[in-house]
Amino acid sequence: MSEQLERLGKLPLRDNLRGISPYGAPQIDVPVLLNVNENTHGVPVDVQEAITKAVSEAAVSLNRYPDREFTELRTALAEYLGHNLVADQIWAANGSNEVLQQILQAFGGPGRSALGFPPTYSMYPLLASGTDTSYIAGTREADYALSAESAAQQVAELAPNIVFLCSPNNPTGTGLGLDVVEAVYEAGEASQTIVIVDEAYHEFAHQGTPSALTLLPGRERLIVSRTMSKAFALAGARIGYMAAAPEVTDALRLVRLPYHLSAITQATALAALRHRTALMADVEDIKVQRDRIVSELTRMGLTPAASDSNYVFFGGLEDSHTVWQGLLDAGVLVRDVGIAGHLRVTAGTEAETTAFLVKLEELLNSTPSSN
Ligand code: PMP
């Protein structure tokens, strides 16, 4: 990397891109991949077939540009989300990363700032630097919780143009109460702060967990972003979306590239939305594996964080890097998020989860843990 950085340094790069590394978890080919919070259950066969058929139908007209407004997809996403949302309130792009980038392009930029609360999704600062938005790292409590009072106070003091609230938070997996969203929104009144609630993993939340979508009426600076990469098992298709006031979608139209959502992408998303029964059954199964991981890690004397996502963040490891390497040597790839004593693991299929738990316990018995 350093040789690469040196070569890059010779180019007339923008100052805020100097010295930074591109985002990317290691892509290592091992049997059990539990490192990037993908949907481990694969694409159900009926969804695969529906996508194949829809894409082959779309192929007939690929000489034409796609529907720039992707109206059918926005309508289907509004129907999926419920909460009386309508197509005018929905926007989509190539992954929720692109949605977030467009929000920064429209509401951030030179002389403007975005606030996040680390440890949180590591793309937020990179999206900020890519759009020349200054990134402010807020603070959490020692146990990584974020209270309404503390979050609101930081927003009031720092007056950012944009604030990222990740719920459930990546990497910790824990959801935020809606009181935090409400308090942050109110605290951002004076600075007209755009509040993004990143609900990429919302479908994995425990039953009854309310979504920030319920707060949208009357809050035109609130944006709730979602993705089809996780619950819909479509990380490879690149489809993310958001719901907000119609004027927010109009703002994003100012910065999106023309025809940014290909006809293939639109057809894929629509087919998956129409055939979501099997996908939602897999989500339930993943939640069972997630809860199994939490209880098994607790039994092993480790300290997993409460999880409303498809992954578990856990501490209590004496030497997390050695454990990470030991798991990798056994063909199980998990994520080292750079927090000492902690690792993050995606909930796998039953067999993958078993492989992870068995190997981890073996390693703990040979490597002393801090507990
Ligand atoms: N938000 C969070 C919290 C994530 O963890 C991710 C992906 N890991 C994303 C957004 C972006 O996902 P995508 O671009 O695939 O929709």
GROMACS .gro file of C-alpha atoms and ligand atoms in nm:
model
  387
    1MET     CA    1   0.000   0.000   0.000
    2SER     CA    2   0.279   0.243   0.087
    3GLU     CA    3   0.432   0.209  -0.262
    4GLN     CA    4   0.086   0.278  -0.402
    5LEU     CA    5   0.049   0.581  -0.175
    6GLU     CA    6   0.390   0.707  -0.284
    7ARG     CA    7   0.291   0.678  -0.651
    8LEU     CA    8  -0.039   0.850  -0.578
    9GLY     CA    9   0.145   1.128  -0.399
   10LYS     CA   10   0.306   1.226  -0.730
   11LEU     CA   11  -0.033   1.304  -0.883
   12PRO     CA   12  -0.206   1.641  -0.835
   13LEU     CA   13  -0.467   1.479  -0.609
   14ARG     CA   14  -0.714   1.691  -0.413
   15ASP     CA   15  -0.562   1.766  -0.070
   16ASN     CA   16  -0.829   1.582   0.125
   17LEU     CA   17  -0.763   1.259  -0.067
   18ARG     CA   18  -0.391   1.259   0.009
   19GLY     CA   19  -0.273   0.979   0.234
   20ILE     CA   20  -0.606   0.797   0.260
   21SER     CA   21  -0.662   0.434   0.163
   22PRO     CA   22  -0.957   0.305  -0.038
   23TYR     CA   23  -1.235   0.134   0.161
   24GLY     CA   24  -1.245  -0.241   0.144
   25ALA     CA   25  -1.259  -0.539   0.372
   26PRO     CA   26  -1.016  -0.814   0.268
   27GLN     CA   27  -1.177  -1.042   0.005
   28ILE     CA   28  -1.022  -1.376   0.096
   29ASP     CA   29  -1.155  -1.695  -0.055
   30VAL     CA   30  -1.231  -1.929   0.238
   31PRO     CA   31  -1.524  -2.167   0.295
   32VAL     CA   32  -1.701  -1.963   0.566
   33LEU     CA   33  -1.733  -1.591   0.484
   34LEU     CA   34  -1.871  -1.404   0.782
   35ASN     CA   35  -1.690  -1.071   0.748
   36VAL     CA   36  -1.899  -0.822   0.551
   37ASN     CA   37  -2.253  -0.875   0.682
   38GLU     CA   38  -2.380  -1.026   0.361
   39ASN     CA   39  -2.692  -1.239   0.358
   40THR     CA   40  -2.538  -1.583   0.403
   41HIS     CA   41  -2.849  -1.768   0.293
   42GLY     CA   42  -2.808  -1.696  -0.077
   43VAL     CA   43  -3.075  -1.596  -0.326
   44PRO     CA   44  -3.376  -1.833  -0.304
   45VAL     CA   45  -3.434  -2.033  -0.625
   46ASP     CA   46  -3.772  -1.871  -0.706
   47VAL     CA   47  -3.611  -1.526  -0.669
   48GLN     CA   48  -3.320  -1.631  -0.894
   49GLU     CA   49  -3.568  -1.749  -1.157
   50ALA     CA   50  -3.780  -1.434  -1.133
   51ILE     CA   51  -3.469  -1.215  -1.168
   52THR     CA   52  -3.340  -1.413  -1.466
   53LYS     CA   53  -3.674  -1.379  -1.643
   54ALA     CA   54  -3.706  -1.007  -1.564
   55VAL     CA   55  -3.350  -0.935  -1.676
   56SER     CA   56  -3.394  -1.126  -2.002
   57GLU     CA   57  -3.710  -0.924  -2.072
   58ALA     CA   58  -3.521  -0.601  -1.997
   59ALA     CA   59  -3.238  -0.710  -2.231
   60VAL     CA   60  -3.470  -0.665  -2.530
   61SER     CA   61  -3.470  -0.286  -2.481
   62LEU     CA   62  -3.113  -0.230  -2.366
   63ASN     CA   63  -3.047  -0.014  -2.673
   64ARG     CA   64  -3.263   0.249  -2.498
   65TYR     CA   65  -3.177   0.442  -2.183
   66PRO     CA   66  -3.369   0.318  -1.878
   67ASP     CA   67  -3.659   0.501  -1.710
   68ARG     CA   68  -3.460   0.785  -1.552
   69GLU     CA   69  -3.726   0.821  -1.284
   70PHE     CA   70  -3.753   0.444  -1.213
   71THR     CA   71  -4.117   0.513  -1.125
   72GLU     CA   72  -4.226   0.150  -1.110
   73LEU     CA   73  -3.944   0.069  -0.869
   74ARG     CA   74  -4.012   0.373  -0.650
   75THR     CA   75  -4.379   0.270  -0.634
   76ALA     CA   76  -4.288  -0.089  -0.540
   77LEU     CA   77  -4.041   0.030  -0.272
   78ALA     CA   78  -4.304   0.265  -0.124
   79GLU     CA   79  -4.548  -0.025  -0.109
   80TYR     CA   80  -4.284  -0.248   0.057
   81LEU     CA   81  -4.198   0.014   0.321
   82GLY     CA   82  -4.562   0.095   0.406
   83HIS     CA   83  -4.620   0.383   0.652
   84ASN     CA   84  -4.837   0.551   0.383
   85LEU     CA   85  -4.528   0.639   0.183
   86VAL     CA   86  -4.572   0.727  -0.184
   87ALA     CA   87  -4.336   0.703  -0.481
   88ASP     CA   88  -4.250   1.076  -0.467
   89GLN     CA   89  -4.087   1.015  -0.128
   90ILE     CA   90  -3.861   0.735  -0.249
   91TRP     CA   91  -3.522   0.752  -0.415
   92ALA     CA   92  -3.286   0.470  -0.512
   93ALA     CA   93  -2.930   0.430  -0.637
   94ASN     CA   94  -2.652   0.174  -0.681
   95GLY     CA   95  -2.634   0.065  -0.319
   96SER     CA   96  -2.720   0.280  -0.020
   97ASN     CA   97  -2.359   0.399  -0.039
   98GLU     CA   98  -2.451   0.585  -0.357
   99VAL     CA   99  -2.767   0.723  -0.194
  100LEU     CA  100  -2.552   0.852   0.095
  101GLN     CA  101  -2.302   0.997  -0.151
  102GLN     CA  102  -2.579   1.182  -0.335
  103ILE     CA  103  -2.709   1.321  -0.004
  104LEU     CA  104  -2.359   1.453   0.071
  105GLN     CA  105  -2.330   1.596  -0.281
  106ALA     CA  106  -2.658   1.782  -0.234
  107PHE     CA  107  -2.632   1.890   0.129
  108GLY     CA  108  -2.259   1.870   0.210
  109GLY     CA  109  -1.960   1.996   0.014
  110PRO     CA  110  -1.682   2.249   0.068
  111GLY     CA  111  -1.728   2.456   0.383
  112ARG     CA  112  -1.992   2.215   0.514
  113SER     CA  113  -1.971   1.937   0.773
  114ALA     CA  114  -2.109   1.594   0.853
  115LEU     CA  115  -2.120   1.444   1.202
  116GLY     CA  116  -2.099   1.072   1.279
  117PHE     CA  117  -2.063   0.882   1.606
  118PRO     CA  118  -1.775   0.632   1.588
  119PRO     CA  119  -1.739   0.345   1.606
  120THR     CA  120  -1.983   0.355   1.319
  121TYR     CA  121  -1.998   0.270   0.949
  122SER     CA  122  -1.651   0.342   0.815
  123MET     CA  123  -1.775   0.474   0.481
  124TYR     CA  124  -1.919   0.792   0.639
  125PRO     CA  125  -1.582   0.972   0.664
  126LEU     CA  126  -1.479   0.847   0.319
  127LEU     CA  127  -1.801   0.969   0.160
  128ALA     CA  128  -1.741   1.299   0.335
  129SER     CA  129  -1.386   1.340   0.204
  130GLY     CA  130  -1.497   1.234  -0.145
  131THR     CA  131  -1.743   1.523  -0.147
  132ASP     CA  132  -1.511   1.769   0.028
  133THR     CA  133  -1.735   1.772   0.334
  134SER     CA  134  -1.550   1.796   0.665
  135TYR     CA  135  -1.621   1.495   0.888
  136ILE     CA  136  -1.667   1.546   1.259
  137ALA     CA  137  -1.627   1.243   1.487
  138GLY     CA  138  -1.878   1.270   1.771
  139THR     CA  139  -1.855   1.070   2.092
  140ARG     CA  140  -2.044   0.779   2.248
  141GLU     CA  141  -2.050   0.642   2.603
  142ALA     CA  142  -1.784   0.387   2.703
  143ASP     CA  143  -2.020   0.099   2.619
  144TYR     CA  144  -2.080   0.250   2.270
  145ALA     CA  145  -2.434   0.357   2.358
  146LEU     CA  146  -2.559   0.694   2.232
  147SER     CA  147  -2.819   0.869   2.444
  148ALA     CA  148  -3.070   1.120   2.313
  149GLU     CA  149  -2.932   1.383   2.547
  150SER     CA  150  -2.569   1.340   2.445
  151ALA     CA  151  -2.641   1.315   2.071
  152ALA     CA  152  -2.865   1.624   2.079
  153GLN     CA  153  -2.609   1.822   2.277
  154GLN     CA  154  -2.335   1.739   2.026
  155VAL     CA  155  -2.557   1.837   1.731
  156ALA     CA  156  -2.654   2.165   1.900
  157GLU     CA  157  -2.290   2.248   1.978
  158LEU     CA  158  -2.132   2.142   1.649
  159ALA     CA  159  -2.418   2.254   1.421
  160PRO     CA  160  -2.326   2.010   1.140
  161ASN     CA  161  -2.499   2.030   0.802
  162ILE     CA  162  -2.555   1.655   0.807
  163VAL     CA  163  -2.567   1.395   1.084
  164PHE     CA  164  -2.539   1.018   1.039
  165LEU     CA  165  -2.734   0.802   1.283
  166CYS     CA  166  -2.670   0.436   1.207
  167SER     CA  167  -2.943   0.211   1.346
  168PRO     CA  168  -2.867  -0.069   1.405
  169ASN     CA  169  -2.515   0.064   1.424
  170ASN     CA  170  -2.233  -0.098   1.229
  171PRO     CA  171  -2.012  -0.245   1.378
  172THR     CA  172  -2.185  -0.272   1.716
  173GLY     CA  173  -2.520  -0.407   1.587
  174THR     CA  174  -2.725  -0.218   1.843
  175GLY     CA  175  -3.028  -0.011   1.743
  176LEU     CA  176  -3.099   0.348   1.846
  177GLY     CA  177  -3.420   0.447   2.019
  178LEU     CA  178  -3.642   0.681   1.819
  179ASP     CA  179  -3.602   0.928   2.105
  180VAL     CA  180  -3.244   0.979   1.982
  181VAL     CA  181  -3.364   1.056   1.629
  182GLU     CA  182  -3.632   1.296   1.757
  183ALA     CA  183  -3.389   1.475   1.987
  184VAL     CA  184  -3.122   1.507   1.717
  185TYR     CA  185  -3.377   1.638   1.468
  186GLU     CA  186  -3.493   1.904   1.713
  187ALA     CA  187  -3.138   1.997   1.810
  188GLY     CA  188  -3.061   2.046   1.440
  189GLU     CA  189  -3.347   2.292   1.390
  190ALA     CA  190  -3.128   2.602   1.429
  191SER     CA  191  -2.857   2.472   1.194
  192GLN     CA  192  -3.111   2.312   0.955
  193THR     CA  193  -2.920   1.985   0.987
  194ILE     CA  194  -3.011   1.699   0.754
  195VAL     CA  195  -3.058   1.388   0.970
  196ILE     CA  196  -2.983   1.055   0.801
  197VAL     CA  197  -3.097   0.741   0.978
  198ASP     CA  198  -2.910   0.455   0.811
  199GLU     CA  199  -3.136   0.152   0.856
  200ALA     CA  200  -2.942  -0.082   0.626
  201TYR     CA  201  -3.011  -0.375   0.861
  202HIS     CA  202  -3.360  -0.284   0.986
  203GLU     CA  203  -3.529  -0.604   0.868
  204PHE     CA  204  -3.315  -0.802   1.114
  205ALA     CA  205  -3.433  -0.601   1.418
  206HIS     CA  206  -3.624  -0.781   1.690
  207GLN     CA  207  -3.999  -0.793   1.634
  208GLY     CA  208  -4.170  -0.468   1.721
  209THR     CA  209  -3.862  -0.243   1.683
  210PRO     CA  210  -3.999   0.079   1.533
  211SER     CA  211  -3.838   0.231   1.224
  212ALA     CA  212  -3.750   0.599   1.188
  213LEU     CA  213  -3.992   0.589   0.892
  214THR     CA  214  -4.265   0.649   1.151
  215LEU     CA  215  -4.107   0.990   1.222
  216LEU     CA  216  -4.107   1.116   0.862
  217PRO     CA  217  -4.439   1.305   0.861
  218GLY     CA  218  -4.369   1.674   0.926
  219ARG     CA  219  -3.988   1.630   0.930
  220GLU     CA  220  -3.856   1.746   0.593
  221ARG     CA  221  -3.488   1.727   0.703
  222LEU     CA  222  -3.514   1.358   0.799
  223ILE     CA  223  -3.394   1.084   0.562
  224VAL     CA  224  -3.422   0.710   0.626
  225SER     CA  225  -3.189   0.501   0.411
  226ARG     CA  226  -3.225   0.129   0.344
  227THR     CA  227  -3.066  -0.130   0.117
  228MET     CA  228  -3.150  -0.449  -0.073
  229SER     CA  229  -2.794  -0.574  -0.004
  230LYS     CA  230  -2.878  -0.739   0.327
  231ALA     CA  231  -3.233  -0.869   0.388
  232PHE     CA  232  -3.294  -0.907   0.013
  233ALA     CA  233  -2.964  -1.095  -0.039
  234LEU     CA  234  -2.876  -0.867  -0.332
  235ALA     CA  235  -2.539  -0.719  -0.234
  236GLY     CA  236  -2.411  -0.805  -0.581
  237ALA     CA  237  -2.693  -0.621  -0.757
  238ARG     CA  238  -2.619  -0.283  -0.590
  239ILE     CA  239  -2.958  -0.139  -0.494
  240GLY     CA  240  -3.007   0.100  -0.204
  241TYR     CA  241  -3.287   0.345  -0.142
  242MET     CA  242  -3.421   0.607   0.094
  243ALA     CA  243  -3.748   0.759   0.207
  244ALA     CA  244  -3.790   1.128   0.289
  245ALA     CA  245  -3.998   1.433   0.205
  246PRO     CA  246  -4.057   1.473  -0.172
  247GLU     CA  247  -3.835   1.784  -0.177
  248VAL     CA  248  -3.538   1.571  -0.065
  249THR     CA  249  -3.581   1.347  -0.369
  250ASP     CA  250  -3.590   1.664  -0.581
  251ALA     CA  251  -3.258   1.770  -0.427
  252LEU     CA  252  -3.102   1.434  -0.515
  253ARG     CA  253  -3.222   1.471  -0.876
  254LEU     CA  254  -2.988   1.771  -0.898
  255VAL     CA  255  -2.678   1.558  -0.835
  256ARG     CA  256  -2.756   1.212  -0.970
  257LEU     CA  257  -2.595   1.109  -1.296
  258PRO     CA  258  -2.846   1.077  -1.578
  259TYR     CA  259  -2.990   0.723  -1.592
  260HIS     CA  260  -2.785   0.617  -1.290
  261LEU     CA  261  -3.006   0.315  -1.222
  262SER     CA  262  -2.969   0.068  -1.509
  263ALA     CA  263  -3.264  -0.116  -1.663
  264ILE     CA  264  -3.104  -0.441  -1.540
  265THR     CA  265  -3.086  -0.307  -1.184
  266GLN     CA  266  -3.446  -0.185  -1.192
  267ALA     CA  267  -3.571  -0.518  -1.328
  268THR     CA  268  -3.372  -0.712  -1.065
  269ALA     CA  269  -3.503  -0.504  -0.777
  270LEU     CA  270  -3.864  -0.528  -0.895
  271ALA     CA  271  -3.843  -0.906  -0.935
  272ALA     CA  272  -3.698  -0.948  -0.585
  273LEU     CA  273  -3.963  -0.722  -0.431
  274ARG     CA  274  -4.238  -0.926  -0.599
  275HIS     CA  275  -4.093  -1.255  -0.468
  276ARG     CA  276  -3.998  -1.157  -0.117
  277THR     CA  277  -4.173  -1.432   0.082
  278ALA     CA  278  -3.879  -1.676   0.073
  279LEU     CA  279  -3.634  -1.390   0.137
  280MET     CA  280  -3.819  -1.283   0.450
  281ALA     CA  281  -3.825  -1.644   0.574
  282ASP     CA  282  -3.444  -1.648   0.542
  283VAL     CA  283  -3.427  -1.323   0.741
  284GLU     CA  284  -3.611  -1.500   1.025
  285ASP     CA  285  -3.364  -1.788   1.008
  286ILE     CA  286  -3.068  -1.550   1.015
  287LYS     CA  287  -3.215  -1.383   1.326
  288VAL     CA  288  -3.225  -1.724   1.496
  289GLN     CA  289  -2.854  -1.776   1.416
  290ARG     CA  290  -2.774  -1.421   1.534
  291ASP     CA  291  -2.947  -1.482   1.870
  292ARG     CA  292  -2.770  -1.818   1.894
  293ILE     CA  293  -2.433  -1.645   1.849
  294VAL     CA  294  -2.516  -1.392   2.123
  295SER     CA  295  -2.614  -1.661   2.372
  296GLU     CA  296  -2.325  -1.894   2.288
  297LEU     CA  297  -2.066  -1.615   2.313
  298THR     CA  298  -2.212  -1.516   2.651
  299ARG     CA  299  -2.185  -1.878   2.764
  300MET     CA  300  -1.817  -1.873   2.657
  301GLY     CA  301  -1.759  -1.575   2.887
  302LEU     CA  302  -1.734  -1.318   2.608
  303THR     CA  303  -1.929  -0.991   2.590
  304PRO     CA  304  -2.148  -0.967   2.279
  305ALA     CA  305  -2.333  -0.639   2.222
  306ALA     CA  306  -2.713  -0.653   2.189
  307SER     CA  307  -2.779  -0.704   1.818
  308ASP     CA  308  -3.069  -0.598   1.600
  309SER     CA  309  -2.873  -0.675   1.285
  310ASN     CA  310  -2.738  -0.982   1.103
  311TYR     CA  311  -2.403  -0.964   1.285
  312VAL     CA  312  -2.266  -0.965   1.636
  313PHE     CA  313  -1.992  -0.745   1.779
  314PHE     CA  314  -1.820  -0.901   2.075
  315GLY     CA  315  -1.547  -0.822   2.321
  316GLY     CA  316  -1.367  -0.999   2.602
  317LEU     CA  317  -1.083  -1.129   2.384
  318GLU     CA  318  -0.731  -1.102   2.520
  319ASP     CA  319  -0.577  -1.099   2.174
  320SER     CA  320  -0.840  -1.044   1.908
  321HIS     CA  321  -0.594  -1.053   1.620
  322THR     CA  322  -0.467  -1.401   1.713
  323VAL     CA  323  -0.828  -1.523   1.739
  324TRP     CA  324  -0.909  -1.364   1.400
  325GLN     CA  325  -0.608  -1.539   1.246
  326GLY     CA  326  -0.691  -1.870   1.415
  327LEU     CA  327  -1.044  -1.856   1.273
  328LEU     CA  328  -0.907  -1.769   0.928
  329ASP     CA  329  -0.662  -2.060   0.941
  330ALA     CA  330  -0.966  -2.281   1.003
  331GLY     CA  331  -1.144  -2.131   0.700
  332VAL     CA  332  -1.370  -1.888   0.889
  333LEU     CA  333  -1.333  -1.520   0.797
  334VAL     CA  334  -1.472  -1.266   1.045
  335ARG     CA  335  -1.409  -0.891   1.073
  336ASP     CA  336  -1.144  -0.720   1.277
  337VAL     CA  337  -1.290  -0.369   1.301
  338GLY     CA  338  -0.978  -0.230   1.465
  339ILE     CA  339  -1.114  -0.217   1.821
  340ALA     CA  340  -0.882  -0.396   2.063
  341GLY     CA  341  -1.024  -0.712   2.217
  342HIS     CA  342  -1.323  -0.715   1.982
  343LEU     CA  343  -1.434  -0.886   1.661
  344ARG     CA  344  -1.749  -0.876   1.451
  345VAL     CA  345  -1.910  -1.184   1.299
  346THR     CA  346  -2.195  -1.210   1.049
  347ALA     CA  347  -2.469  -1.461   1.130
  348GLY     CA  348  -2.427  -1.750   0.888
  349THR     CA  349  -2.631  -2.049   0.791
  350GLU     CA  350  -2.673  -2.296   1.075
  351ALA     CA  351  -2.368  -2.494   0.954
  352GLU     CA  352  -2.150  -2.183   0.908
  353THR     CA  353  -2.249  -2.051   1.250
  354THR     CA  354  -2.164  -2.387   1.404
  355ALA     CA  355  -1.824  -2.388   1.231
  356PHE     CA  356  -1.752  -2.041   1.374
  357LEU     CA  357  -1.870  -2.123   1.728
  358VAL     CA  358  -1.686  -2.455   1.748
  359LYS     CA  359  -1.358  -2.309   1.624
  360LEU     CA  360  -1.386  -2.001   1.844
  361GLU     CA  361  -1.442  -2.212   2.155
  362GLU     CA  362  -1.142  -2.427   2.065
  363LEU     CA  363  -0.928  -2.113   2.026
  364LEU     CA  364  -1.051  -1.968   2.355
  365ASN     CA  365  -0.955  -2.288   2.532
  366SER     CA  366  -0.606  -2.260   2.392
  367THR     CA  367  -0.573  -1.875   2.410
  368PRO     CA  368  -0.646  -1.713   2.744
  369SER     CA  369  -0.937  -1.462   2.733
  370SER     CA  370  -0.952  -1.161   2.963
  371ASN     CA  371  -1.255  -1.309   3.144
  372PMP     N1  372  -2.488   0.134   0.571
  372PMP     C1  373  -2.435   0.043   0.652
  372PMP     C2  374  -2.449   0.062   0.798
  372PMP     C3  375  -2.365  -0.067   0.600
  372PMP     O1  376  -2.310  -0.155   0.683
  372PMP     C4  377  -2.354  -0.080   0.459
  372PMP     C5  378  -2.280  -0.193   0.394
  372PMP     N2  379  -2.204  -0.274   0.466
  372PMP     C6  380  -2.411   0.019   0.379
  372PMP     C7  381  -2.478   0.124   0.438
  372PMP     C8  382  -2.398   0.019   0.231
  372PMP     O2  383  -2.452  -0.091   0.172
  372PMP     P1  384  -2.490  -0.094   0.018
  372PMP     O3  385  -2.416   0.012  -0.053
  372PMP     O4  386  -2.454  -0.231  -0.024
  372PMP     O5  387  -2.639  -0.069   0.016
   0.00000   0.00000   0.00000
